[in-house]
Coordinates of C-alpha atoms and ligand atoms in Angstrom, one line a residue:
M202 CA 72.1 108.4 65.3
D203 CA 74.9 109.2 62.6
P204 CA 73.4 105.3 60.7
R205 CA 78.0 104.7 60.8
V206 CA 77.6 105.1 65.1
E207 CA 74.5 102.4 64.3
K208 CA 76.1 99.6 63.1
F209 CA 79.0 100.3 64.9
M210 CA 76.8 99.5 68.2
A211 CA 74.6 96.6 66.8
E212 CA 78.4 95.1 66.2
V213 CA 78.9 95.7 69.8
K214 CA 76.3 94.9 71.0
A215 CA 76.1 91.8 69.3
K216 CA 79.7 90.7 70.7
N217 CA 79.0 91.9 74.0
P218 CA 75.8 90.6 74.9
G219 CA 74.6 92.5 78.7
E220 CA 77.0 94.7 79.5
N221 CA 74.6 97.5 79.0
E222 CA 77.4 100.1 81.5
F223 CA 79.8 99.2 78.5
H224 CA 77.9 100.2 75.8
Q225 CA 77.7 103.1 76.7
A226 CA 80.6 104.2 77.5
V227 CA 81.3 103.0 74.3
M228 CA 78.8 104.6 72.5
E229 CA 79.8 108.0 74.0
V230 CA 83.3 107.1 72.2
A231 CA 81.6 106.1 69.1
E232 CA 79.6 109.5 68.1
S233 CA 82.9 111.6 68.4
I234 CA 85.3 109.2 66.7
I235 CA 83.6 107.7 64.1
P236 CA 83.1 111.0 62.7
F237 CA 87.0 112.1 63.1
I238 CA 87.4 109.0 61.6
E239 CA 85.8 109.2 58.3
E240 CA 87.1 112.5 57.7
N241 CA 90.7 110.7 58.9
P242 CA 90.9 106.7 56.5
K243 CA 94.5 105.3 58.3
Y244 CA 92.3 105.2 60.9
K245 CA 89.7 103.9 59.2
H246 CA 91.6 101.7 57.3
G247 CA 93.8 100.2 61.0
K248 CA 90.2 98.9 62.2
I249 CA 92.0 100.8 65.0
L250 CA 88.0 101.7 66.9
E251 CA 87.3 98.3 65.8
R252 CA 90.4 97.0 67.7
M253 CA 90.2 98.8 70.7
V254 CA 86.8 98.1 72.0
E255 CA 88.3 94.5 72.0
P256 CA 90.7 93.7 75.8
E257 CA 93.6 92.9 74.6
R258 CA 93.2 89.8 77.7
V259 CA 90.5 90.1 80.2
I260 CA 91.9 87.7 83.4
L261 CA 88.6 86.0 85.3
F262 CA 90.0 84.6 88.1
R263 CA 88.2 82.6 91.9
V264 CA 88.8 84.5 94.9
P265 CA 88.9 82.2 98.1
W266 CA 89.1 82.9 101.6
V267 CA 87.8 82.6 105.2
D268 CA 85.6 85.0 107.0
D269 CA 86.0 85.4 110.8
K270 CA 83.5 82.8 111.6
G271 CA 86.0 80.2 109.5
E272 CA 82.9 79.8 107.2
V273 CA 84.8 79.5 103.5
Q274 CA 83.4 82.6 100.9
I275 CA 83.8 82.8 97.8
N276 CA 84.3 86.0 95.9
K277 CA 84.3 86.9 91.8
A278 CA 87.7 88.5 90.4
Y279 CA 88.5 90.6 87.2
R280 CA 91.8 92.3 85.4
I281 CA 91.2 94.2 81.9
E282 CA 94.2 94.4 80.2
M283 CA 92.6 96.9 78.0
N284 CA 95.5 98.9 75.9
S285 CA 98.9 99.1 76.0
A286 CA 100.0 100.8 72.4
I287 CA 101.1 103.8 74.8
G288 CA 102.8 101.8 78.6
P289 CA 101.6 99.7 80.6
Y290 CA 98.2 98.7 81.4
K291 CA 97.2 100.9 84.9
G292 CA 94.1 101.4 86.4
G293 CA 92.3 101.6 89.8
L294 CA 91.0 98.4 91.6
R295 CA 87.6 98.4 92.4
F296 CA 85.7 96.7 94.8
H297 CA 82.0 96.4 95.3
P298 CA 79.4 94.4 95.1
T299 CA 77.7 95.8 91.7
V300 CA 80.9 94.6 89.7
N301 CA 81.0 93.4 86.3
L302 CA 82.7 92.1 83.9
G303 CA 80.5 94.7 82.1
I304 CA 81.2 97.4 84.2
L305 CA 84.9 96.5 84.7
K306 CA 84.9 96.5 81.0
F307 CA 83.7 100.3 80.3
L308 CA 85.7 101.4 83.1
A309 CA 88.8 100.2 81.8
Y310 CA 87.7 101.5 78.1
E311 CA 87.7 105.1 79.6
Q312 CA 90.9 105.1 81.6
V313 CA 92.2 104.1 78.0
F314 CA 91.2 108.1 76.6
K315 CA 91.9 109.5 80.2
N316 CA 95.4 107.4 80.4
S317 CA 96.6 109.2 77.4
L318 CA 95.3 113.1 77.5
T319 CA 97.8 113.0 80.7
T320 CA 100.4 113.0 78.7
L321 CA 102.3 110.2 80.0
P322 CA 103.3 106.9 78.9
M323 CA 100.2 104.7 80.1
G324 CA 97.8 102.1 78.6
G325 CA 94.5 101.2 80.0
G326 CA 93.4 99.0 82.7
K327 CA 90.8 98.4 85.1
G328 CA 89.9 95.3 87.5
G329 CA 88.5 95.1 90.9
S330 CA 85.7 92.1 92.4
N331 CA 82.5 91.6 93.7
F332 CA 83.1 91.3 97.2
D333 CA 81.4 93.8 99.8
P334 CA 84.3 95.7 101.9
K335 CA 81.3 97.8 103.8
G336 CA 80.5 96.0 107.1
K337 CA 84.2 93.5 107.3
S338 CA 86.7 93.6 110.0
D339 CA 90.2 94.5 109.1
N340 CA 91.0 90.9 109.2
E341 CA 88.9 90.4 106.6
V342 CA 89.9 92.4 104.0
M343 CA 93.1 91.4 104.5
R344 CA 92.8 87.8 103.7
F345 CA 90.3 88.5 100.7
C346 CA 93.3 90.9 99.9
Q347 CA 96.7 88.0 100.4
S348 CA 94.1 86.3 98.4
F349 CA 92.7 88.3 95.6
M350 CA 96.8 88.7 94.9
T351 CA 97.8 85.7 94.9
E352 CA 96.7 85.1 92.4
L353 CA 97.2 88.9 90.9
S354 CA 100.6 89.1 91.0
R355 CA 101.0 86.3 88.1
H356 CA 99.6 89.0 86.1
I357 CA 100.6 92.1 86.8
G358 CA 103.9 94.3 86.9
P359 CA 105.7 97.5 87.1
N360 CA 106.5 97.4 83.5
T361 CA 103.2 95.5 82.7
D362 CA 100.3 95.8 84.5
V363 CA 100.0 99.4 87.6
P364 CA 96.2 98.7 89.4
A365 CA 95.3 101.6 92.1
G366 CA 92.4 102.3 94.1
D367 CA 88.9 102.8 92.6
I368 CA 85.4 102.2 94.9
G369 CA 86.2 99.9 97.9
V370 CA 89.8 100.3 97.1
G371 CA 91.8 102.5 99.8
G372 CA 95.4 103.1 101.3
R373 CA 94.7 100.3 104.0
E374 CA 93.7 97.8 100.7
I375 CA 96.6 98.7 98.6
G376 CA 98.6 98.3 101.6
Y377 CA 98.1 94.2 101.7
L378 CA 97.5 94.2 98.4
F379 CA 101.3 95.7 98.1
G380 CA 102.5 94.0 101.1
Q381 CA 100.9 89.9 99.3
Y382 CA 102.9 91.0 96.1
K383 CA 106.2 91.5 97.8
R384 CA 106.2 88.0 100.0
I385 CA 104.9 86.0 96.5
R386 CA 107.8 88.0 94.3
N387 CA 110.1 88.8 96.5
E388 CA 110.8 91.9 94.8
F389 CA 110.1 95.9 96.0
T390 CA 108.7 97.6 92.8
G391 CA 106.6 100.7 91.3
V392 CA 103.7 97.6 91.1
L393 CA 100.7 99.4 93.0
T394 CA 100.1 103.3 93.2
G395 CA 97.9 104.9 96.4
K396 CA 101.0 103.6 98.3
G397 CA 101.5 104.7 101.7
L398 CA 104.8 107.7 101.7
E399 CA 106.8 105.4 104.0
W400 CA 107.0 102.7 101.2
G401 CA 107.2 104.2 98.0
G402 CA 104.0 106.7 98.0
S403 CA 103.5 110.3 96.4
L404 CA 102.6 113.4 98.0
I405 CA 99.3 114.4 96.5
R406 CA 97.6 111.3 95.6
P407 CA 95.5 110.3 97.9
E408 CA 94.2 114.2 96.3
A409 CA 94.8 114.3 93.5
T410 CA 90.8 113.4 91.4
G411 CA 89.2 115.6 94.1
Y412 CA 91.8 118.1 93.2
G413 CA 92.5 117.7 89.5
A414 CA 89.1 117.6 89.0
V415 CA 88.3 121.2 91.2
Y416 CA 91.5 122.6 89.2
F417 CA 89.1 121.1 85.3
A418 CA 86.6 123.7 86.7
E419 CA 88.5 127.0 87.5
E420 CA 89.7 126.1 83.8
M421 CA 86.7 125.7 82.1
L422 CA 85.1 128.9 84.4
K423 CA 88.4 130.4 82.8
T424 CA 87.3 130.4 79.4
R425 CA 84.2 132.4 80.4
K426 CA 86.5 135.3 82.5
D427 CA 84.8 133.4 85.6
S428 CA 86.2 131.5 88.8
M429 CA 85.7 129.3 92.1
K430 CA 85.8 131.9 93.8
G431 CA 81.3 131.9 95.6
K432 CA 80.4 130.5 94.2
I433 CA 78.2 127.3 95.2
V434 CA 79.6 123.3 95.0
A435 CA 77.0 120.5 95.4
I436 CA 79.5 116.4 95.7
S437 CA 77.7 112.8 95.2
G438 CA 79.9 110.4 97.0
S439 CA 81.6 111.2 100.2
G440 CA 84.7 108.7 99.7
N441 CA 88.0 109.8 98.2
V442 CA 87.1 111.7 95.9
A443 CA 84.3 113.8 96.8
Q444 CA 86.8 114.9 99.7
Y445 CA 89.4 116.0 98.4
A446 CA 87.3 117.9 95.9
T447 CA 85.5 120.0 98.6
E448 CA 88.8 120.2 100.2
K449 CA 89.8 122.2 96.9
A450 CA 86.8 124.6 95.9
T451 CA 86.8 125.2 100.1
M452 CA 90.4 126.4 98.9
L453 CA 89.0 128.3 96.4
G454 CA 86.7 130.3 97.8
A455 CA 83.7 128.2 97.1
K456 CA 81.3 126.9 99.0
V457 CA 79.9 123.5 99.2
V458 CA 77.3 122.8 100.1
T459 CA 76.1 118.5 99.3
L460 CA 78.1 115.4 99.5
S461 CA 76.3 111.8 100.0
D462 CA 76.5 108.8 100.6
S463 CA 74.5 105.1 99.0
S464 CA 71.7 105.9 101.5
G465 CA 71.7 109.9 101.4
F466 CA 72.5 113.0 101.0
I467 CA 73.2 116.1 103.2
Y468 CA 72.9 119.3 102.6
D469 CA 74.6 122.4 104.5
P470 CA 73.8 125.8 103.7
N471 CA 76.3 127.3 105.2
G472 CA 79.2 125.3 103.5
I473 CA 81.3 122.4 104.3
D474 CA 84.8 124.2 105.7
N475 CA 88.3 122.2 107.0
E476 CA 86.2 121.5 110.7
R477 CA 83.8 119.7 109.2
L478 CA 85.4 118.0 106.5
D479 CA 87.8 116.7 109.5
F480 CA 84.9 114.9 111.1
V481 CA 83.4 113.6 107.0
M482 CA 87.1 112.1 106.4
N483 CA 87.1 110.5 110.0
L484 CA 83.6 109.4 109.7
K485 CA 84.2 107.5 106.5
N486 CA 87.7 106.5 106.0
I487 CA 88.5 105.7 110.0
K488 CA 85.2 104.9 111.6
R489 CA 83.5 103.0 107.8
G490 CA 80.3 104.8 109.3
R491 CA 77.4 107.1 107.4
I492 CA 76.8 110.6 106.2
K493 CA 73.7 110.8 108.2
E494 CA 75.3 111.2 111.0
Y495 CA 77.1 114.3 109.6
A496 CA 73.1 115.5 109.4
D497 CA 73.0 114.5 113.0
K498 CA 75.9 116.5 114.4
F499 CA 75.6 119.5 113.1
G500 CA 72.5 119.8 113.2
V501 CA 71.8 120.6 109.0
E502 CA 69.4 118.7 106.7
Y503 CA 69.1 114.8 105.5
Y504 CA 67.5 113.4 102.7
E505 CA 66.7 110.4 102.6
G506 CA 67.4 107.9 99.6
K507 CA 67.7 110.8 97.3
R508 CA 70.8 112.6 95.8
P509 CA 71.7 115.6 96.2
W510 CA 71.0 117.5 92.2
E511 CA 67.7 118.9 93.7
V512 CA 70.3 121.2 95.6
K513 CA 70.6 124.8 93.6
C514 CA 73.8 125.3 92.6
D515 CA 76.5 127.3 90.3
I516 CA 79.0 124.2 90.1
A517 CA 77.5 120.4 90.1
M518 CA 80.4 117.7 91.1
P519 CA 79.1 113.6 91.8
C520 CA 82.0 112.0 92.8
A521 CA 80.1 108.9 93.8
T522 CA 79.6 106.5 91.2
Q523 CA 78.1 105.3 87.5
N524 CA 75.2 106.6 86.0
E525 CA 74.0 109.4 88.9
V526 CA 72.4 111.9 86.7
N527 CA 70.0 111.2 84.7
K528 CA 67.9 113.1 82.4
E529 CA 65.6 114.7 85.4
D530 CA 67.8 115.2 87.9
A531 CA 69.5 117.9 84.9
E532 CA 67.3 119.9 83.9
T533 CA 67.0 120.4 88.2
L534 CA 70.4 121.5 88.1
I535 CA 70.0 123.8 85.0
K536 CA 66.7 125.1 85.8
N537 CA 68.2 126.0 88.9
G538 CA 71.4 128.2 87.9
C539 CA 73.5 125.6 87.7
F540 CA 75.7 126.0 84.0
V541 CA 79.5 123.9 85.4
V542 CA 79.1 120.4 85.6
S543 CA 82.6 118.6 86.7
E544 CA 82.7 114.8 87.1
G545 CA 85.0 113.0 89.7
A546 CA 83.4 110.4 89.3
N547 CA 83.0 107.8 85.4
M548 CA 80.6 108.3 83.6
P549 CA 78.3 109.6 86.6
S550 CA 75.5 111.7 84.2
D551 CA 74.5 109.1 81.4
P552 CA 73.2 110.0 78.4
D553 CA 70.3 111.9 78.3
A554 CA 71.8 113.6 81.1
I555 CA 74.7 114.8 79.2
E556 CA 72.3 115.6 75.9
V557 CA 70.8 118.4 77.8
Y558 CA 73.7 119.7 79.0
L559 CA 75.0 119.9 75.7
D560 CA 72.2 121.4 74.5
N561 CA 71.9 124.0 77.4
K562 CA 75.6 124.7 76.4
I563 CA 77.0 124.8 79.5
L564 CA 80.3 123.8 80.8
Y565 CA 80.1 120.4 81.4
G566 CA 83.4 118.3 82.3
L567 CA 83.2 114.6 81.3
G568 CA 84.9 112.4 83.8
K569 CA 87.8 111.3 81.2
A570 CA 88.8 114.5 81.4
A571 CA 87.6 116.1 84.5
N572 CA 88.5 112.8 86.6
A573 CA 92.0 112.4 85.0
G574 CA 94.1 114.0 87.9
G575 CA 94.1 110.6 89.8
V576 CA 96.0 108.6 87.7
A577 CA 98.4 111.0 86.1
V578 CA 99.4 111.4 89.9
S579 CA 100.3 107.4 90.0
G580 CA 101.3 107.6 86.8
L581 CA 103.4 110.8 88.3
E582 CA 104.6 107.9 91.4
M583 CA 105.7 105.9 88.9
S584 CA 108.2 108.5 87.2
Q585 CA 109.7 108.1 91.1
N586 CA 109.2 104.9 92.0
S587 CA 111.4 104.5 89.0
L588 CA 114.5 107.4 90.0
R589 CA 114.1 106.3 93.7
L590 CA 113.1 109.6 94.6
S591 CA 110.5 111.1 96.3
W592 CA 108.9 114.8 95.1
T593 CA 107.5 117.2 97.1
R594 CA 104.2 118.5 98.0
E595 CA 104.5 121.0 96.0
E596 CA 106.9 119.8 93.1
V597 CA 103.7 117.3 92.5
D598 CA 100.8 119.8 92.9
Q599 CA 102.8 121.3 89.9
R600 CA 102.7 119.4 88.2
L601 CA 99.6 118.1 88.8
Q602 CA 98.1 121.6 88.0
T603 CA 100.0 122.2 84.6
I604 CA 98.0 118.5 82.8
M605 CA 95.2 119.5 84.2
K606 CA 95.6 122.7 82.2
D607 CA 97.1 120.4 79.6
I608 CA 93.8 118.3 79.4
H609 CA 91.5 121.1 79.1
K610 CA 93.6 123.0 76.1
T611 CA 93.3 118.8 74.9
C612 CA 89.5 119.4 75.0
L613 CA 90.0 123.0 73.0
K614 CA 91.1 121.8 70.5
Y615 CA 89.6 119.3 69.5
G616 CA 86.6 120.2 71.2
T617 CA 85.1 124.3 69.6
E618 CA 83.2 124.2 67.3
D619 CA 82.0 126.4 64.9
N620 CA 80.3 129.4 66.9
G621 CA 83.1 129.1 69.9
F622 CA 81.0 126.3 71.7
I623 CA 83.2 123.5 73.8
N624 CA 82.1 120.6 73.2
Y625 CA 84.3 119.3 75.7
P626 CA 82.9 114.8 75.4
K627 CA 84.4 115.8 71.6
G628 CA 87.9 117.3 72.4
A629 CA 88.4 114.3 75.3
N630 CA 87.4 111.8 72.8
I631 CA 90.0 112.1 70.3
G632 CA 92.4 114.1 71.9
G633 CA 92.8 110.5 73.4
F634 CA 91.7 109.3 70.4
V635 CA 94.5 110.2 68.3
K636 CA 97.8 109.9 70.4
V637 CA 96.8 106.5 70.7
A638 CA 95.5 105.3 67.3
D639 CA 99.0 106.3 65.9
S640 CA 101.1 104.3 68.2
M641 CA 98.5 101.0 67.4
L642 CA 98.9 102.2 63.9
A643 CA 103.5 102.2 64.0
Q644 CA 103.5 98.7 65.6
G645 CA 101.5 96.9 63.7
I646 CA 98.5 94.7 63.4
V647 CA 99.1 93.3 66.9
Ligands
LIG176 P1 85.4 105.7 97.7 O1 85.0 104.0 97.7 O2 86.5 106.6 98.3 O3 83.9 106.3 97.6 C1 82.3 105.8 96.6 C2 81.9 106.7 97.5 O4 80.5 106.9 96.7 C3 80.7 106.5 98.9 O5 81.0 107.8 99.0 C4 80.1 105.2 98.6 O6 78.8 105.0 99.2 C5 79.7 106.3 96.6 N1 78.4 105.3 95.9 C6 79.2 104.1 95.4 N2 79.0 103.4 95.1 C7 77.3 104.0 95.2 C8 76.0 104.1 94.5 N3 76.0 102.5 93.4 N4 75.7 104.9 94.6 C9 75.2 106.0 95.1 N5 76.6 106.2 96.3 C10 77.7 105.0 95.9 O7 85.6 105.8 96.3 P2 86.1 106.8 95.1 O8 85.9 108.1 96.0 O9 87.7 106.4 94.9 O10 85.5 106.8 94.0 C11 84.4 107.6 93.8 C12 83.7 107.9 92.0 O11 85.6 108.3 91.4 C13 83.9 106.7 91.2 O12 82.8 106.4 90.0 C14 85.9 106.5 91.0 O13 86.1 105.2 89.2 C15 85.9 107.7 90.6 N6 87.2 107.8 89.9 C16 87.9 107.2 91.5 C17 89.3 107.9 90.9 C18 90.4 107.3 92.4 O14 91.6 108.0 92.4 N7 89.7 106.8 94.0 C19 90.2 108.4 90.2 C20 89.4 108.4 88.8 C21 87.6 108.4 89.5 P3 78.6 104.1 99.5 O15 79.9 103.9 101.3 O16 76.9 104.9 100.8 O17 78.9 102.7 99.6
LIG177 O1 89.3 105.7 87.3 C1 90.7 105.9 87.7 O2 91.7 106.9 86.8 C2 91.7 105.7 89.2 N1 91.3 104.7 89.8 C3 92.8 106.7 89.5 C4 93.6 105.2 88.5 C5 95.1 104.5 88.6 O3 95.3 104.2 88.6 O4 95.9 105.8 89.8

């Protein structure tokens, strides 16, 4: 390892003990950025990277609520306000039992670079709770969201910090959170994104992350004069991002053969067409059931406790969670002919898997570039809220496509190596960094 990266990481680890996912996210960026900073000493003197790894503010609070049996429950909750150099803090909320400070810091850190890449004026943040929505009634989820927002409402606002969804936070939760914010503050504002269409939401926001990740894959394929048409795609997850990645990949002529959840994956060699995807959406978004039921319904294989990376595919789209692809998975994918990875999830590939992708010179679109479509359309939702009007589906989708193309161009600009290979991690990290770093320099030591 580059000794400058090693020294920097030793300090980050000493200052942030035990935050493994945060160390991993910082390391991935440091490997691209530290050599770049050496060539651009203004960033070095301003200690820009050292400042960027320290959140501007961390809010940690208790969320007490009463379950349906009348028992008092207590959860931990957080909002990481990471960087506001180019706009209000912006990023999702995750409700999942594994949520802790280190996971949210990794997500907030990634968000800073991702939001910068979108070309829109958004800083980076992330929040959430170790609350597990699984198995809870709607009333329990509502009471939790109301208690959570009662505290969070003091810290956010349409020009300060604008949360949205992530794992475990979808339309239902955003509704309850928005209702409580409006009630407490007596203000109808664009304080959250991912809102319902009737009350300030944007068309295409639910679709945006999955669609964007497919648009990004299409841009990568174009560099090899290829396209999505006729490709076999393995997707993990079966939530928001996975569902709309499936829809768009199918629209562009590809065949999606897998979906998963934390219990296992289904393999449907005929492809998950629109009718079968409707079943998945109903199963996951309304009934809140398990993906195994897909296999039971359509008579296809279900692999309990496994991830879909052993299936033969051209394109892999991890759309579930962090570190869901390891070295062995990456080697299996490549052995089976996979040559494109477009990440719908945040940091789904671990560092060894990334090394395998880069060594094999495949098209590797990392999350902070490939999944930026979601937050990009959140930014467009904020614009529409400020203008007090709504754009059409076509207009938002067109803007999303333009943004994904712009992100791809930024990756080419900073990531194309002397031999012509496009190192997307390097391109996205440097491209995301420059705008934030220049803004921080202009704004002084704050
Ligand atoms: P959802 O809650 O809608 O879906 C999450 C999916 O991932 C579910 O199928 C879930 O399975 C699975 N999953 C979650 N945790 C694990 C785990 N530990 N192991 C295996 N599977 C798991 O979330 P989203 O679709 O919104 O988010 C998916 C990913 O995309 C996350 O990494 C998120 O950060 C990222 N992302 C989301 C954006 C958005 O706009 N929503 C934007 C950009 C990135 P189960 O039901 O069994 O838990
Ligand atoms: O990881 C992400 O980019 C998101 N969960 C979406 C954030 C947002 O503010 O829309």
